[in-house]
mmCIF file of C-alpha atoms and ligand atoms in Angstrom:
data_model
loop_
_atom_site.group_PDB
_atom_site.id
_atom_site.type_symbol
_atom_site.label_atom_id
_atom_site.label_comp_id
_atom_site.label_asym_id
_atom_site.label_seq_id
_atom_site.Cartn_x
_atom_site.Cartn_y
_atom_site.Cartn_z
ATOM 1 C CA MET A 16 -21.127 -8.449 31.334
ATOM 2 C CA PRO A 17 -21.987 -5.089 30.399
ATOM 3 C CA HIS A 18 -22.975 -4.746 26.630
ATOM 4 C CA TYR A 19 -20.708 -2.817 24.312
ATOM 5 C CA ASP A 20 -21.556 -1.835 20.858
ATOM 6 C CA ALA A 21 -18.308 -1.685 18.945
ATOM 7 C CA THR A 22 -19.852 -0.047 16.007
ATOM 8 C CA ALA A 23 -21.264 2.846 17.750
ATOM 9 C CA VAL A 24 -19.723 6.205 16.624
ATOM 10 C CA THR A 25 -19.641 7.751 20.145
ATOM 11 C CA GLY A 26 -20.649 7.149 23.459
ATOM 12 C CA GLY A 27 -18.755 3.809 24.064
ATOM 13 C CA PRO A 28 -16.742 3.274 27.175
ATOM 14 C CA LEU A 29 -13.504 3.695 25.102
ATOM 15 C CA ASP A 30 -14.541 7.415 24.550
ATOM 16 C CA LEU A 31 -13.537 7.987 28.171
ATOM 17 C CA LYS A 32 -10.243 6.313 27.916
ATOM 18 C CA THR A 33 -8.833 7.446 24.614
ATOM 19 C CA ASP A 34 -7.934 10.902 22.876
ATOM 20 C CA PRO A 35 -10.707 12.528 20.851
ATOM 21 C CA VAL A 36 -10.631 10.771 17.391
ATOM 22 C CA GLY A 37 -9.169 14.003 15.627
ATOM 23 C CA ARG A 38 -6.094 14.069 17.853
ATOM 24 C CA ARG A 39 -5.717 10.411 17.171
ATOM 25 C CA VAL A 40 -6.261 10.802 13.125
ATOM 26 C CA ALA A 41 -3.804 13.699 13.673
ATOM 27 C CA VAL A 42 -1.142 11.394 15.314
ATOM 28 C CA GLY A 43 -1.604 8.930 12.425
ATOM 29 C CA LEU A 44 -1.144 11.468 9.623
ATOM 30 C CA ALA A 45 2.012 12.790 11.633
ATOM 31 C CA LYS A 46 3.402 9.212 11.402
ATOM 32 C CA VAL A 47 2.773 9.154 7.635
ATOM 33 C CA GLY A 48 4.301 12.777 7.533
ATOM 34 C CA ILE A 49 7.598 11.420 9.422
ATOM 35 C CA ALA A 50 7.758 8.447 6.956
ATOM 36 C CA LEU A 51 7.381 10.820 3.921
ATOM 37 C CA ARG A 52 9.894 13.297 5.198
ATOM 38 C CA HIS A 53 12.369 10.357 6.069
ATOM 39 C CA ARG A 54 12.084 8.953 2.417
ATOM 40 C CA ALA A 55 12.383 12.240 0.690
ATOM 41 C CA TRP A 56 15.639 12.764 2.288
ATOM 42 C CA GLN A 57 16.845 9.484 1.668
ATOM 43 C CA ASP A 58 15.732 9.547 -2.134
ATOM 44 C CA THR A 59 16.834 13.084 -3.004
ATOM 45 C CA GLY A 60 20.045 12.354 -1.029
ATOM 46 C CA ARG A 61 21.129 9.779 -3.098
ATOM 47 C CA ARG A 62 20.683 12.000 -6.077
ATOM 48 C CA ARG A 63 22.500 14.880 -4.339
ATOM 49 C CA LEU A 64 19.483 17.019 -4.238
ATOM 50 C CA THR A 65 17.666 18.453 -1.118
ATOM 51 C CA PRO A 66 14.020 17.754 -0.654
ATOM 52 C CA THR A 67 13.142 21.267 -2.000
ATOM 53 C CA GLN A 68 14.991 20.602 -4.853
ATOM 54 C CA GLY A 69 13.351 17.571 -5.621
ATOM 55 C CA GLN A 70 9.800 19.004 -5.002
ATOM 56 C CA ILE A 71 10.715 21.930 -7.596
ATOM 57 C CA LEU A 72 11.452 19.446 -10.336
ATOM 58 C CA VAL A 73 8.266 17.443 -9.666
ATOM 59 C CA THR A 74 6.208 20.704 -9.465
ATOM 60 C CA LEU A 75 7.743 21.860 -12.780
ATOM 61 C CA ARG A 76 7.198 18.623 -14.336
ATOM 62 C CA ALA A 77 3.362 19.030 -13.908
ATOM 63 C CA ALA A 78 3.335 22.779 -14.386
ATOM 64 C CA GLY A 79 5.660 23.050 -17.354
ATOM 65 C CA GLU A 80 7.225 26.245 -16.096
ATOM 66 C CA ALA A 81 6.763 28.554 -12.991
ATOM 67 C CA THR A 82 7.892 31.641 -11.299
ATOM 68 C CA ILE A 83 9.835 31.640 -8.226
ATOM 69 C CA SER A 84 6.841 33.177 -6.565
ATOM 70 C CA SER A 85 4.364 30.590 -7.706
ATOM 71 C CA LEU A 86 7.057 27.722 -6.745
ATOM 72 C CA ALA A 87 7.141 29.415 -3.330
ATOM 73 C CA ALA A 88 3.314 29.293 -3.014
ATOM 74 C CA THR A 89 2.873 25.738 -4.250
ATOM 75 C CA LEU A 90 5.688 24.470 -1.794
ATOM 76 C CA ALA A 91 4.755 26.832 1.105
ATOM 77 C CA VAL A 92 8.222 27.977 1.850
ATOM 78 C CA SER A 93 9.801 31.347 1.229
ATOM 79 C CA ALA A 94 10.724 32.881 -2.112
ATOM 80 C CA ALA A 95 14.430 33.250 -0.717
ATOM 81 C CA THR A 96 14.240 29.278 -0.167
ATOM 82 C CA VAL A 97 13.000 28.549 -3.490
ATOM 83 C CA ALA A 98 15.653 31.133 -4.998
ATOM 84 C CA ASP A 99 18.418 29.135 -3.528
ATOM 85 C CA ALA A 100 17.238 25.855 -4.547
ATOM 86 C CA VAL A 101 16.609 27.057 -8.048
ATOM 87 C CA GLY A 102 20.186 28.421 -8.329
ATOM 88 C CA ALA A 103 21.469 25.069 -7.309
ATOM 89 C CA LEU A 104 19.377 23.351 -9.781
ATOM 90 C CA VAL A 105 20.677 25.775 -12.366
ATOM 91 C CA ARG A 106 24.270 24.937 -11.570
ATOM 92 C CA LYS A 107 23.312 21.282 -11.850
ATOM 93 C CA GLY A 108 22.063 21.866 -15.126
ATOM 94 C CA LEU A 109 18.743 20.571 -14.151
ATOM 95 C CA VAL A 110 16.727 24.020 -14.824
ATOM 96 C CA THR A 111 16.954 27.064 -16.612
ATOM 97 C CA LYS A 112 15.762 30.628 -15.274
ATOM 98 C CA ALA A 113 14.758 33.326 -17.654
ATOM 99 C CA ARG A 114 13.167 36.803 -17.272
ATOM 100 C CA LEU A 115 9.306 36.808 -17.547
ATOM 101 C CA SER A 116 8.589 38.757 -20.951
ATOM 102 C CA SER A 117 5.561 40.298 -19.162
ATOM 103 C CA ASP A 118 7.321 41.511 -15.770
ATOM 104 C CA GLY A 119 11.081 42.014 -16.163
ATOM 105 C CA ARG A 120 11.384 41.683 -12.675
ATOM 106 C CA ALA A 121 10.293 38.061 -12.130
ATOM 107 C CA ARG A 122 11.919 34.935 -13.101
ATOM 108 C CA VAL A 123 10.439 31.899 -14.953
ATOM 109 C CA VAL A 124 11.917 28.500 -14.124
ATOM 110 C CA ALA A 125 11.616 25.598 -16.601
ATOM 111 C CA LEU A 126 13.174 22.197 -16.769
ATOM 112 C CA THR A 127 16.318 21.088 -19.031
ATOM 113 C CA ALA A 128 16.219 17.616 -20.776
ATOM 114 C CA ALA A 129 18.463 16.482 -17.895
ATOM 115 C CA GLY A 130 15.959 17.943 -15.596
ATOM 116 C CA ARG A 131 13.024 16.232 -17.196
ATOM 117 C CA ARG A 132 14.865 12.840 -16.773
ATOM 118 C CA GLU A 133 15.581 13.684 -12.971
ATOM 119 C CA SER A 134 11.924 14.980 -12.375
ATOM 120 C CA GLN A 135 10.658 11.296 -13.593
ATOM 121 C CA ARG A 136 12.843 9.685 -10.798
ATOM 122 C CA ALA A 137 12.134 12.155 -8.192
ATOM 123 C CA MET A 138 8.325 11.540 -8.997
ATOM 124 C CA GLY A 139 8.729 7.934 -7.650
ATOM 125 C CA TRP A 140 9.858 9.289 -4.125
ATOM 126 C CA ALA A 141 6.114 8.709 -2.536
ATOM 127 C CA ASP A 142 5.763 5.002 -4.384
ATOM 128 C CA PHE A 143 5.876 3.235 -0.941
ATOM 129 C CA LEU A 144 3.009 5.264 0.151
ATOM 130 C CA ALA A 145 1.228 4.649 -3.108
ATOM 131 C CA GLU A 146 1.768 0.877 -2.913
ATOM 132 C CA ALA A 147 0.219 0.895 0.661
ATOM 133 C CA VAL A 148 -2.805 2.468 -0.608
ATOM 134 C CA ASP A 149 -3.000 -0.035 -3.395
ATOM 135 C CA GLY A 150 -3.717 -2.623 -0.472
ATOM 136 C CA LEU A 151 -6.888 -0.820 0.319
ATOM 137 C CA SER A 152 -10.231 -1.905 -1.201
ATOM 138 C CA PRO A 153 -11.678 0.331 -3.795
ATOM 139 C CA GLY A 154 -14.181 1.647 -1.631
ATOM 140 C CA GLU A 155 -11.718 2.424 1.164
ATOM 141 C CA GLN A 156 -9.505 4.239 -1.478
ATOM 142 C CA GLY A 157 -12.393 6.334 -2.471
ATOM 143 C CA ALA A 158 -13.417 7.254 0.967
ATOM 144 C CA LEU A 159 -9.811 7.983 1.959
ATOM 145 C CA LEU A 160 -9.525 10.351 -1.044
ATOM 146 C CA ARG A 161 -12.618 12.141 -0.477
ATOM 147 C CA ALA A 162 -11.822 12.341 3.242
ATOM 148 C CA LEU A 163 -8.409 14.070 2.170
ATOM 149 C CA VAL A 164 -10.086 16.380 -0.213
ATOM 150 C CA LYS A 165 -12.434 17.730 2.722
ATOM 151 C CA LEU A 166 -9.151 17.905 5.067
ATOM 152 C CA ILE A 167 -7.246 19.862 2.418
ATOM 153 C CA ARG A 168 -9.994 22.100 1.533
ATOM 154 C CA THR A 169 -10.709 23.044 5.158
ATOM 155 C CA MET A 170 -6.954 23.734 5.911
ATOM 156 C CA GLN A 171 -6.862 25.564 2.497
ATOM 157 C CA GLU A 172 -9.806 27.841 3.496
ATOM 158 C CA ARG A 173 -7.769 28.666 6.779
ATOM 159 C CA GLY A 174 -4.832 29.406 4.958
ATOM 160 C CA GLN A 175 -2.870 26.700 6.577
ATOM 161 C CA ILE A 176 -1.701 24.957 3.471
ATOM 162 C CA PRO A 177 -0.999 25.842 -0.046
ATOM 163 C CA VAL A 178 -3.637 26.023 -2.588
ATOM 164 C CA SER A 179 -4.373 22.814 -4.399
ATOM 165 C CA ARG A 180 -5.434 22.476 -7.802
ATOM 166 C CA MET A 181 -8.232 19.747 -6.896
ATOM 167 C CA CYS A 182 -11.751 19.188 -8.178
ATOM 168 C CA ALA A 183 -13.419 20.537 -5.305
ATOM 169 C CA THR A 184 -12.406 24.016 -6.306
ATOM 170 C CA CYS A 185 -12.273 23.778 -10.075
ATOM 171 C CA ARG A 186 -14.877 25.500 -12.273
ATOM 172 C CA PHE A 187 -15.128 22.059 -14.434
ATOM 173 C CA PHE A 188 -16.224 20.055 -11.601
ATOM 174 C CA ARG A 189 -19.999 18.960 -11.263
ATOM 175 C CA PRO A 190 -20.643 16.923 -8.078
ATOM 176 C CA TYR A 191 -23.366 14.313 -8.406
ATOM 177 C CA ALA A 192 -24.439 15.322 -11.976
ATOM 178 C CA HIS A 193 -25.230 11.690 -12.615
ATOM 179 C CA PRO A 194 -27.544 8.930 -10.879
ATOM 180 C CA ASP A 195 -24.846 6.502 -11.225
ATOM 181 C CA PRO A 196 -23.531 5.791 -7.682
ATOM 182 C CA VAL A 197 -20.246 4.601 -8.743
ATOM 183 C CA HIS A 198 -19.578 7.500 -11.237
ATOM 184 C CA PRO A 199 -21.678 10.476 -9.836
ATOM 185 C CA HIS A 200 -19.519 13.319 -10.549
ATOM 186 C CA HIS A 201 -18.821 14.911 -14.083
ATOM 187 C CA CYS A 202 -15.502 16.808 -15.095
ATOM 188 C CA ALA A 203 -16.817 19.379 -17.956
ATOM 189 C CA PHE A 204 -13.061 19.607 -19.358
ATOM 190 C CA VAL A 205 -12.900 16.167 -20.627
ATOM 191 C CA ASP A 206 -16.594 15.869 -20.644
ATOM 192 C CA ALA A 207 -16.844 12.517 -18.603
ATOM 193 C CA PRO A 208 -18.575 11.172 -15.393
ATOM 194 C CA PHE A 209 -16.230 9.950 -12.669
ATOM 195 C CA GLY A 210 -16.430 8.640 -8.939
ATOM 196 C CA ASP A 211 -14.640 9.661 -5.658
ATOM 197 C CA ARG A 212 -11.730 7.312 -6.590
ATOM 198 C CA HIS A 213 -11.006 9.605 -9.433
ATOM 199 C CA LEU A 214 -11.094 12.933 -7.703
ATOM 200 C CA ARG A 215 -7.915 14.996 -8.629
ATOM 201 C CA VAL A 216 -5.744 16.743 -5.830
ATOM 202 C CA ASP A 217 -3.307 18.422 -8.166
ATOM 203 C CA CYS A 218 -4.735 18.293 -11.608
ATOM 204 C CA PRO A 219 -2.949 20.227 -14.581
ATOM 205 C CA ASP A 220 -6.201 21.092 -15.984
ATOM 206 C CA HIS A 221 -7.703 22.657 -13.018
ATOM 207 C CA ALA A 222 -9.071 26.247 -13.148
ATOM 208 C CA GLU A 223 -10.180 27.872 -10.138
ATOM 209 C CA ALA A 224 -13.830 28.653 -9.956
ATOM 210 C CA PRO A 225 -15.303 31.731 -8.802
ATOM 211 C CA ALA A 226 -15.983 32.132 -5.029
ATOM 212 C CA PRO A 227 -19.957 31.707 -5.552
ATOM 213 C CA GLN A 228 -19.270 28.378 -7.688
ATOM 214 C CA ARG A 229 -16.863 27.120 -5.137
ATOM 215 C CA ALA A 230 -19.336 27.331 -2.420
ATOM 216 C CA GLU A 231 -22.203 26.086 -4.301
ATOM 217 C CA THR A 232 -20.073 23.017 -5.584
ATOM 218 C CA TRP A 233 -18.728 22.285 -1.868
ATOM 219 C CA GLU A 234 -22.512 22.308 -0.525
ATOM 220 C CA LYS A 235 -23.466 19.858 -3.362
ATOM 221 C CA PHE A 236 -20.372 17.572 -2.776
ATOM 222 C CA THR A 237 -20.531 17.320 0.934
ATOM 223 C CA ALA A 238 -24.194 17.323 1.136
ATOM 224 C CA SER A 239 -24.485 13.586 0.396
ATOM 225 C CA LEU A 240 -22.317 12.668 3.685
ATOM 226 C CA ARG A 241 -24.170 14.824 6.364
HETATM 227 S S1 SF4 B 13 -10.183 19.652 -14.836
HETATM 228 FE FE1 SF4 B 13 -9.162 18.420 -13.373
HETATM 229 S S2 SF4 B 13 -9.621 19.324 -11.392
HETATM 230 FE FE2 SF4 B 13 -11.205 20.079 -13.022
HETATM 231 S S3 SF4 B 13 -12.843 18.733 -12.541
HETATM 232 FE FE3 SF4 B 13 -11.778 17.794 -14.307
HETATM 233 S S4 SF4 B 13 -10.455 16.378 -13.298
HETATM 234 FE FE4 SF4 B 13 -11.231 17.627 -11.619
#
């Protein structure tokens, strides 16, 4: 019987029989995406909101307030789509819309008290996925988060997804600043060490680093896994 090393990264006989790993991962992520979309429609539908309206409430909860154009960039939809959704939310009494003092043409959107309560409920729409992630070991959670950060950053650099407020692009991020293997990174905003499991992908305290710092940070962050 031929020997087959199942732990080999490449070169096993199954490499000839299966799709490339990138395609299989993409299929797996697409299945998760289908589940998320399905749940988003179910959840927001119960509350008579569209998924876009629910996402606007969740985004405003984290951001405090936002212009139509920044909401459109965050959600990767057109400004017209956001304007329609915001109009519906205004009619439902969940957000207010006012002129931005520094730019009379721009509109700034904020939650009302009812909108804050609704946004709290809307935040729970992805809990089923968070519960599945809770079933992974701490090491698996850290590795998954790290891999997601790398995927998001790659697609972000290619202009394929909206910009995320994540540690990897933050001016406060100091990767591998500490010898501690569990908490090797440092956040200069809260002045504390942290590990891969605590990497943020939508941090309200994020401040975009200048391009040279982003490149240097990325080099340090990814060097350990090459
Ligand atoms: S401020 Fe937020 S995004 Fe920036 S390094 Fe700290 S935790 Fe990460």
